[in-house]
Amino acid sequence: MNRIATALAFAGALTGAVVTASLAQAGTLDDVKTRGVLKCGVSQGLAGFSAKDDKGQWTGFDVDLCRAVAAAIFDDASKVEYVPLSADARFPALQKGDVDLLSRNSTWTLSREAGLKLMFAGVSYYDGQGFLVPVSKNVVGALELGKSKICTQSGTTSALNVQDYFRQNKMDLELIELPTVAEVVKAYADGKCDVLTTDVSQLYALRLLLPKPADHIVLPDVISKEPLGPVVRQGDDAWLNLVKWSLFALVNAEELGISTATLDQALKSEKPDVKRFVGTDGTYGEQLGVTKDWAVRIVKNVGNYGEIFERNVGAQSKLGIPRGINQLWSAGGIQYAPPLR
Ligand SMILES: N[C@@H](CCC(=O)N[C@@H](CS)C(=O)NCC(=O)O)C(=O)O
């Protein structure tokens, strides 16, 4: 009898522990609303993605993701506290609860979800890993990089992929992993390494930091898939949904032709899918724990996916990245969001 009582008490305690653990993780949206500000983890300074402008304001593609979520909650994209994080620091910071959301060129991988107990909310930017080399080296392809000294940031998929690539192609590699992006760029600029490797989008951004950007080229080879996107902790599905659907709202807005310029027209539209988007039909915002006009708030404050892309990194921006596979699926790319209904 005693044994049964002990077993029951033990089981009760265990259930209690499990309930407490999941409760401790839930409620991020309520926490953010109560705090009045979204804590968003970004990179430490990567032009076009997340960097401070001359006025000390954070701007960029990843920053706009944070702003979109803040807009959905507060109708005010400025309600974000930015937490700059190195590659090594980003996931522990999210796990500990130092940030509510990580929007920092992070690649969606199995181990980051199943191992680190995180969840990717979607793919905001389809990228791949490439190489930056000085024009003076006369290299035209990655297979000529054998015996090179290659710099990259520690704690990244870049460090892992480049080792795979060199091993697979039976090339010798001297890999120099440095903890911050500033150190990586400095080592490359000082000639301590012959090659800089990371996601191609970042190579365009980092090249701008070099004394003579035009003296360096991004090789045409892309050696990996790097689907980049916003990340949250596991165990809070409501929060994951809000982040995920904020990203989908950006993409769906572009597909529906809803932009900062056409938003007023969209609010008067009789088209069923536009009415659902702007909240003149349905209770979609309420289902997400925000207001009916949540998606309008996003577009009004931040623009649609295409506007964000072009403004920060697109062909006419300083980075000059062609839209490529990040074009909408309906325009020949692979950006595709499930329907808002
Ligand atoms: N997408 C890759 C690489 C991400 C990454 O951190 N890349 C470096 C490139 S040097 C970076 O963006 N650093 C910016 C920073 O640390 O602020 C990953 O998720 O591991």
Short mmCIF file of C-alpha atoms and ligand atoms in Angstrom, two decimals:
data_model
loop_
_atom_site.label_atom_id
_atom_site.label_comp_id
_atom_site.label_asym_id
_atom_site.label_seq_id
_atom_site.Cartn_x
_atom_site.Cartn_y
_atom_site.Cartn_z
CA MET A 1 0.00 0.00 0.00
CA ASN A 2 2.78 2.32 1.04
CA ARG A 3 4.59 1.61 -2.18
CA ILE A 4 1.52 2.48 -4.25
CA ALA A 5 1.11 5.74 -2.32
CA THR A 6 4.77 6.60 -2.92
CA ALA A 7 4.47 5.78 -6.63
CA LEU A 8 1.34 7.92 -6.92
CA ALA A 9 2.98 10.81 -5.10
CA PHE A 10 6.02 10.50 -7.38
CA ALA A 11 3.83 10.46 -10.52
CA GLY A 12 1.92 13.47 -9.18
CA ALA A 13 5.15 15.36 -8.60
CA LEU A 14 6.36 14.48 -12.09
CA THR A 15 3.13 15.70 -13.72
CA GLY A 16 3.42 18.88 -11.67
CA ALA A 17 6.99 19.38 -12.89
CA VAL A 18 6.00 18.88 -16.53
CA VAL A 19 3.06 21.31 -16.21
CA THR A 20 5.29 23.91 -14.53
CA ALA A 21 7.95 23.53 -17.23
CA SER A 22 5.50 24.10 -20.08
CA LEU A 23 3.76 26.96 -18.24
CA ALA A 24 7.11 28.65 -17.75
CA GLN A 25 7.57 28.70 -21.53
CA ALA A 26 4.09 29.73 -22.58
CA GLY A 27 2.65 33.22 -22.53
CA THR A 28 5.32 35.08 -24.51
CA LEU A 29 2.65 37.21 -26.22
CA ASP A 30 1.19 38.23 -22.84
CA ASP A 31 4.68 38.98 -21.52
CA VAL A 32 5.43 41.17 -24.52
CA LYS A 33 2.08 43.00 -24.20
CA THR A 34 2.65 43.60 -20.48
CA ARG A 35 6.23 44.75 -21.02
CA GLY A 36 5.12 47.02 -23.87
CA VAL A 37 8.12 46.12 -25.97
CA LEU A 38 9.34 43.15 -28.03
CA LYS A 39 12.86 41.90 -27.29
CA CYS A 40 14.37 40.93 -30.60
CA GLY A 41 17.78 39.32 -31.11
CA VAL A 42 19.60 40.64 -34.19
CA SER A 43 23.14 40.43 -35.56
CA GLN A 44 25.79 42.80 -34.30
CA GLY A 45 26.07 44.83 -37.46
CA LEU A 46 25.45 43.57 -40.96
CA ALA A 47 24.50 46.25 -43.50
CA GLY A 48 21.09 45.64 -45.07
CA PHE A 49 20.15 43.00 -42.49
CA SER A 50 20.61 44.60 -39.09
CA ALA A 51 22.80 47.60 -38.44
CA LYS A 52 22.46 51.01 -36.80
CA ASP A 53 22.05 53.96 -39.19
CA ASP A 54 23.61 57.45 -38.74
CA LYS A 55 20.85 58.35 -36.29
CA GLY A 56 21.49 55.28 -34.15
CA GLN A 57 18.31 53.54 -35.35
CA TRP A 58 18.43 49.81 -36.11
CA THR A 59 17.52 49.13 -39.74
CA GLY A 60 17.58 46.20 -42.13
CA PHE A 61 15.76 43.18 -43.44
CA ASP A 62 16.02 41.17 -40.18
CA VAL A 63 15.17 44.29 -38.15
CA ASP A 64 12.01 44.75 -40.27
CA LEU A 65 10.89 41.26 -39.24
CA CYS A 66 11.09 42.36 -35.59
CA ARG A 67 9.24 45.57 -36.51
CA ALA A 68 6.50 43.62 -38.30
CA VAL A 69 5.79 41.53 -35.20
CA ALA A 70 5.81 44.66 -32.99
CA ALA A 71 3.45 46.34 -35.47
CA ALA A 72 1.03 43.38 -35.30
CA ILE A 73 0.96 43.60 -31.50
CA PHE A 74 1.26 47.34 -30.78
CA ASP A 75 0.51 49.08 -34.11
CA ASP A 76 3.88 50.68 -33.47
CA ALA A 77 6.99 49.27 -35.13
CA SER A 78 9.25 51.20 -32.77
CA LYS A 79 8.23 49.08 -29.76
CA VAL A 80 11.28 46.83 -30.14
CA GLU A 81 14.31 46.47 -27.92
CA TYR A 82 17.15 45.19 -30.10
CA VAL A 83 19.63 42.77 -28.59
CA PRO A 84 22.71 42.40 -30.81
CA LEU A 85 23.99 38.83 -30.63
CA SER A 86 27.02 37.04 -32.01
CA ALA A 87 26.54 33.71 -33.78
CA ASP A 88 27.72 31.82 -30.69
CA ALA A 89 25.48 33.79 -28.30
CA ARG A 90 22.22 33.84 -30.31
CA PHE A 91 20.65 30.47 -29.43
CA PRO A 92 21.58 30.45 -25.71
CA ALA A 93 20.11 33.98 -25.47
CA LEU A 94 16.83 32.77 -26.95
CA GLN A 95 16.78 29.63 -24.80
CA LYS A 96 17.34 31.68 -21.62
CA GLY A 97 14.53 34.07 -22.49
CA ASP A 98 16.78 37.11 -22.99
CA VAL A 99 14.91 37.68 -26.27
CA ASP A 100 11.36 36.81 -27.35
CA LEU A 101 12.36 36.36 -30.95
CA LEU A 102 15.60 35.84 -32.85
CA SER A 103 15.74 37.50 -36.27
CA ARG A 104 19.37 37.13 -37.21
CA ASN A 105 20.29 35.39 -40.47
CA SER A 106 19.92 31.99 -38.82
CA THR A 107 19.75 28.86 -40.92
CA TRP A 108 16.91 26.43 -40.27
CA THR A 109 18.44 23.04 -39.44
CA LEU A 110 17.25 19.86 -37.76
CA SER A 111 19.58 20.13 -34.77
CA ARG A 112 18.62 23.71 -34.02
CA GLU A 113 15.00 22.57 -33.66
CA ALA A 114 15.25 19.02 -32.26
CA GLY A 115 18.54 19.51 -30.40
CA LEU A 116 18.35 23.08 -29.15
CA LYS A 117 14.56 22.92 -28.64
CA LEU A 118 13.84 25.91 -30.85
CA MET A 119 11.36 26.44 -33.69
CA PHE A 120 11.82 28.28 -36.98
CA ALA A 121 8.74 30.27 -37.93
CA GLY A 122 9.40 30.07 -41.67
CA VAL A 123 11.92 31.16 -44.26
CA SER A 124 12.30 34.91 -44.64
CA TYR A 125 15.28 34.61 -47.00
CA TYR A 126 16.46 31.66 -49.08
CA ASP A 127 20.23 31.85 -49.06
CA GLY A 128 23.26 29.63 -49.74
CA GLN A 129 26.91 29.70 -48.74
CA GLY A 130 29.53 31.32 -50.95
CA PHE A 131 33.07 32.67 -51.02
CA LEU A 132 34.52 36.18 -51.16
CA VAL A 133 38.03 36.47 -52.63
CA PRO A 134 40.30 39.32 -53.71
CA VAL A 135 40.11 39.90 -57.48
CA SER A 136 43.94 39.90 -57.46
CA LYS A 137 43.97 36.14 -56.66
CA ASN A 138 42.58 35.43 -60.14
CA VAL A 139 40.29 32.69 -58.85
CA VAL A 140 37.11 31.97 -60.83
CA GLY A 141 35.62 29.02 -58.97
CA ALA A 142 35.50 27.43 -55.51
CA LEU A 143 37.31 24.28 -56.65
CA GLU A 144 40.45 26.39 -57.06
CA LEU A 145 40.46 27.27 -53.36
CA GLY A 146 42.45 24.24 -52.16
CA LYS A 147 45.21 25.06 -49.63
CA SER A 148 43.59 28.42 -48.87
CA LYS A 149 43.29 30.01 -45.48
CA ILE A 150 39.58 30.60 -45.02
CA CYS A 151 37.99 32.86 -42.40
CA THR A 152 34.49 32.47 -41.03
CA GLN A 153 32.53 33.11 -37.85
CA SER A 154 32.41 30.42 -35.15
CA GLY A 155 29.06 28.90 -34.17
CA THR A 156 27.74 29.01 -37.74
CA THR A 157 26.66 26.52 -40.36
CA SER A 158 29.27 28.24 -42.56
CA ALA A 159 32.10 26.69 -40.53
CA LEU A 160 30.53 23.23 -40.85
CA ASN A 161 29.65 23.42 -44.56
CA VAL A 162 33.06 24.60 -45.70
CA GLN A 163 34.67 21.62 -43.95
CA ASP A 164 32.23 19.24 -45.71
CA TYR A 165 32.90 20.89 -49.07
CA PHE A 166 36.67 20.68 -48.79
CA ARG A 167 36.59 17.09 -47.51
CA GLN A 168 34.21 16.00 -50.27
CA ASN A 169 36.40 17.60 -52.95
CA LYS A 170 39.62 16.30 -51.36
CA MET A 171 41.03 19.80 -50.91
CA ASP A 172 43.22 20.98 -48.02
CA LEU A 173 41.64 23.56 -45.77
CA GLU A 174 43.03 25.87 -43.14
CA LEU A 175 39.93 27.18 -41.40
CA ILE A 176 40.19 30.20 -39.14
CA GLU A 177 37.06 30.57 -36.98
CA LEU A 178 36.64 33.88 -35.22
CA PRO A 179 33.94 34.82 -32.70
CA THR A 180 32.75 38.14 -34.13
CA VAL A 181 31.99 39.42 -37.58
CA ALA A 182 34.30 42.40 -36.99
CA GLU A 183 37.22 40.03 -36.38
CA VAL A 184 36.36 38.00 -39.49
CA VAL A 185 36.33 41.09 -41.71
CA LYS A 186 39.52 42.45 -40.14
CA ALA A 187 41.39 39.18 -40.60
CA TYR A 188 40.35 39.08 -44.27
CA ALA A 189 41.12 42.78 -44.85
CA ASP A 190 44.56 42.33 -43.22
CA GLY A 191 45.32 39.37 -45.48
CA LYS A 192 45.42 36.85 -42.58
CA CYS A 193 43.10 34.72 -44.70
CA ASP A 194 42.73 34.46 -48.47
CA VAL A 195 39.02 33.79 -48.50
CA LEU A 196 35.96 34.78 -46.46
CA THR A 197 33.07 32.35 -46.42
CA THR A 198 29.48 32.75 -45.22
CA ASP A 199 25.95 33.05 -46.66
CA VAL A 200 26.06 34.89 -50.00
CA SER A 201 23.76 37.69 -48.76
CA GLN A 202 26.20 38.37 -45.94
CA LEU A 203 29.18 38.39 -48.31
CA TYR A 204 27.52 41.30 -50.15
CA ALA A 205 27.05 43.10 -46.82
CA LEU A 206 30.57 42.41 -45.53
CA ARG A 207 32.21 43.44 -48.79
CA LEU A 208 30.90 46.98 -48.16
CA LEU A 209 33.03 47.13 -45.01
CA LEU A 210 36.28 46.62 -46.93
CA PRO A 211 38.41 49.63 -47.93
CA LYS A 212 37.89 48.91 -51.66
CA PRO A 213 34.79 46.70 -52.12
CA ALA A 214 35.27 46.52 -55.90
CA ASP A 215 38.62 44.72 -55.35
CA HIS A 216 36.74 41.65 -54.08
CA ILE A 217 34.38 39.25 -55.84
CA VAL A 218 31.75 36.79 -54.70
CA LEU A 219 32.46 33.53 -56.55
CA PRO A 220 29.50 32.06 -58.46
CA ASP A 221 29.59 28.74 -56.52
CA VAL A 222 26.94 28.19 -53.85
CA ILE A 223 27.84 25.19 -51.68
CA SER A 224 24.83 24.80 -49.38
CA LYS A 225 21.18 25.54 -48.67
CA GLU A 226 20.76 28.28 -46.05
CA PRO A 227 17.08 28.90 -45.42
CA LEU A 228 17.17 31.85 -43.02
CA GLY A 229 14.28 32.74 -40.77
CA PRO A 230 12.97 33.97 -37.43
CA VAL A 231 13.34 31.62 -34.44
CA VAL A 232 11.41 31.17 -31.18
CA ARG A 233 11.58 28.78 -28.22
CA GLN A 234 9.66 25.51 -28.30
CA GLY A 235 6.64 25.19 -26.04
CA ASP A 236 4.72 28.34 -26.91
CA ASP A 237 2.65 27.54 -29.98
CA ALA A 238 0.58 30.72 -29.79
CA TRP A 239 3.74 32.84 -29.99
CA LEU A 240 5.16 30.70 -32.78
CA ASN A 241 1.89 31.20 -34.68
CA LEU A 242 1.98 34.97 -34.32
CA VAL A 243 5.57 35.21 -35.58
CA LYS A 244 4.90 32.71 -38.37
CA TRP A 245 1.74 34.46 -39.58
CA SER A 246 3.38 37.89 -39.38
CA LEU A 247 5.96 36.59 -41.87
CA PHE A 248 3.21 35.00 -43.98
CA ALA A 249 1.26 38.29 -43.88
CA LEU A 250 4.24 40.09 -45.44
CA VAL A 251 4.45 37.55 -48.26
CA ASN A 252 0.67 37.31 -48.77
CA ALA A 253 0.42 41.12 -48.86
CA GLU A 254 2.83 41.23 -51.78
CA GLU A 255 0.96 38.46 -53.56
CA LEU A 256 -2.36 40.29 -53.09
CA GLY A 257 -0.84 43.55 -54.32
CA ILE A 258 -1.24 45.16 -50.90
CA SER A 259 1.58 47.60 -50.18
CA THR A 260 2.01 50.84 -48.24
CA ALA A 261 0.87 52.62 -51.44
CA THR A 262 -2.30 50.54 -51.98
CA LEU A 263 -3.36 49.90 -48.38
CA ASP A 264 -6.17 52.52 -48.41
CA GLN A 265 -7.68 50.92 -51.50
CA ALA A 266 -7.34 47.46 -49.96
CA LEU A 267 -9.34 48.59 -46.91
CA LYS A 268 -12.29 49.35 -49.24
CA SER A 269 -11.86 46.26 -51.42
CA GLU A 270 -14.68 43.77 -51.98
CA LYS A 271 -12.28 40.96 -52.97
CA PRO A 272 -12.76 38.07 -50.50
CA ASP A 273 -9.05 37.36 -49.93
CA VAL A 274 -8.23 41.06 -49.51
CA LYS A 275 -11.15 41.44 -47.04
CA ARG A 276 -9.79 38.56 -44.96
CA PHE A 277 -6.32 40.12 -45.05
CA VAL A 278 -7.40 43.59 -43.92
CA GLY A 279 -9.86 42.20 -41.36
CA THR A 280 -13.11 43.52 -42.86
CA ASP A 281 -14.10 39.84 -42.94
CA GLY A 282 -13.38 37.14 -40.32
CA THR A 283 -11.69 37.06 -36.94
CA TYR A 284 -8.18 36.08 -37.98
CA GLY A 285 -6.36 38.63 -35.84
CA GLU A 286 -8.37 37.65 -32.78
CA GLN A 287 -7.46 33.99 -33.37
CA LEU A 288 -3.80 35.03 -33.18
CA GLY A 289 -4.35 36.95 -29.93
CA VAL A 290 -4.08 40.37 -31.56
CA THR A 291 -6.57 42.71 -33.25
CA LYS A 292 -8.65 42.31 -36.40
CA ASP A 293 -6.45 44.77 -38.31
CA TRP A 294 -3.15 43.07 -37.36
CA ALA A 295 -2.05 42.53 -40.98
CA VAL A 296 -2.97 46.11 -41.93
CA ARG A 297 -0.79 47.27 -39.04
CA ILE A 298 2.11 45.25 -40.41
CA VAL A 299 1.89 46.65 -43.95
CA LYS A 300 1.20 50.21 -42.72
CA ASN A 301 4.26 50.19 -40.45
CA VAL A 302 6.72 48.08 -42.41
CA GLY A 303 5.46 47.44 -45.97
CA ASN A 304 5.05 44.05 -47.68
CA TYR A 305 7.76 41.43 -48.26
CA GLY A 306 8.83 42.90 -51.61
CA GLU A 307 9.06 46.42 -50.16
CA ILE A 308 11.20 45.15 -47.28
CA PHE A 309 13.46 43.20 -49.61
CA GLU A 310 13.99 46.04 -52.08
CA ARG A 311 14.44 48.74 -49.43
CA ASN A 312 17.10 46.88 -47.48
CA VAL A 313 18.98 44.53 -49.76
CA GLY A 314 17.43 44.70 -53.25
CA ALA A 315 18.91 45.56 -56.62
CA GLN A 316 18.58 49.35 -56.06
CA SER A 317 19.92 49.25 -52.47
CA LYS A 318 23.57 49.55 -51.44
CA LEU A 319 23.86 45.75 -51.31
CA GLY A 320 22.35 45.34 -54.80
CA ILE A 321 21.15 41.74 -54.37
CA PRO A 322 18.87 40.51 -57.17
CA ARG A 323 15.57 39.12 -55.87
CA GLY A 324 16.40 35.68 -57.37
CA ILE A 325 14.72 32.71 -55.69
CA ASN A 326 13.27 35.04 -53.06
CA GLN A 327 10.82 36.21 -55.70
CA LEU A 328 7.23 35.09 -55.03
CA TRP A 329 6.31 31.62 -56.32
CA SER A 330 3.81 33.34 -58.63
CA ALA A 331 6.70 35.28 -60.19
CA GLY A 332 9.13 32.41 -60.65
CA GLY A 333 10.70 32.29 -57.17
CA ILE A 334 10.06 30.04 -54.15
CA GLN A 335 8.61 32.49 -51.60
CA TYR A 336 5.22 30.97 -50.81
CA ALA A 337 2.92 31.61 -47.86
CA PRO A 338 -0.10 29.51 -46.88
CA PRO A 339 -3.45 31.25 -47.32
CA LEU A 340 -4.85 33.58 -44.73
CA ARG A 341 -8.28 32.09 -44.14
N1 LIG B 1 23.33 31.36 -41.57
C1 LIG B 1 24.49 30.88 -40.86
C2 LIG B 1 25.54 31.95 -40.64
C3 LIG B 1 25.05 33.08 -39.81
C4 LIG B 1 26.11 34.09 -39.34
O1 LIG B 1 26.16 34.38 -38.15
N2 LIG B 1 26.92 34.65 -40.23
C5 LIG B 1 27.88 35.67 -39.87
C6 LIG B 1 28.66 35.99 -41.11
S1 LIG B 1 30.27 36.51 -40.81
C7 LIG B 1 27.12 36.92 -39.41
O2 LIG B 1 26.10 37.24 -39.96
N3 LIG B 1 27.59 37.65 -38.43
C8 LIG B 1 26.95 38.87 -38.04
C9 LIG B 1 27.15 39.16 -36.59
O3 LIG B 1 27.70 38.33 -35.86
O4 LIG B 1 26.68 40.21 -36.17
C10 LIG B 1 24.05 30.27 -39.54
O5 LIG B 1 22.86 30.38 -39.18
O6 LIG B 1 24.88 29.67 -38.86
#
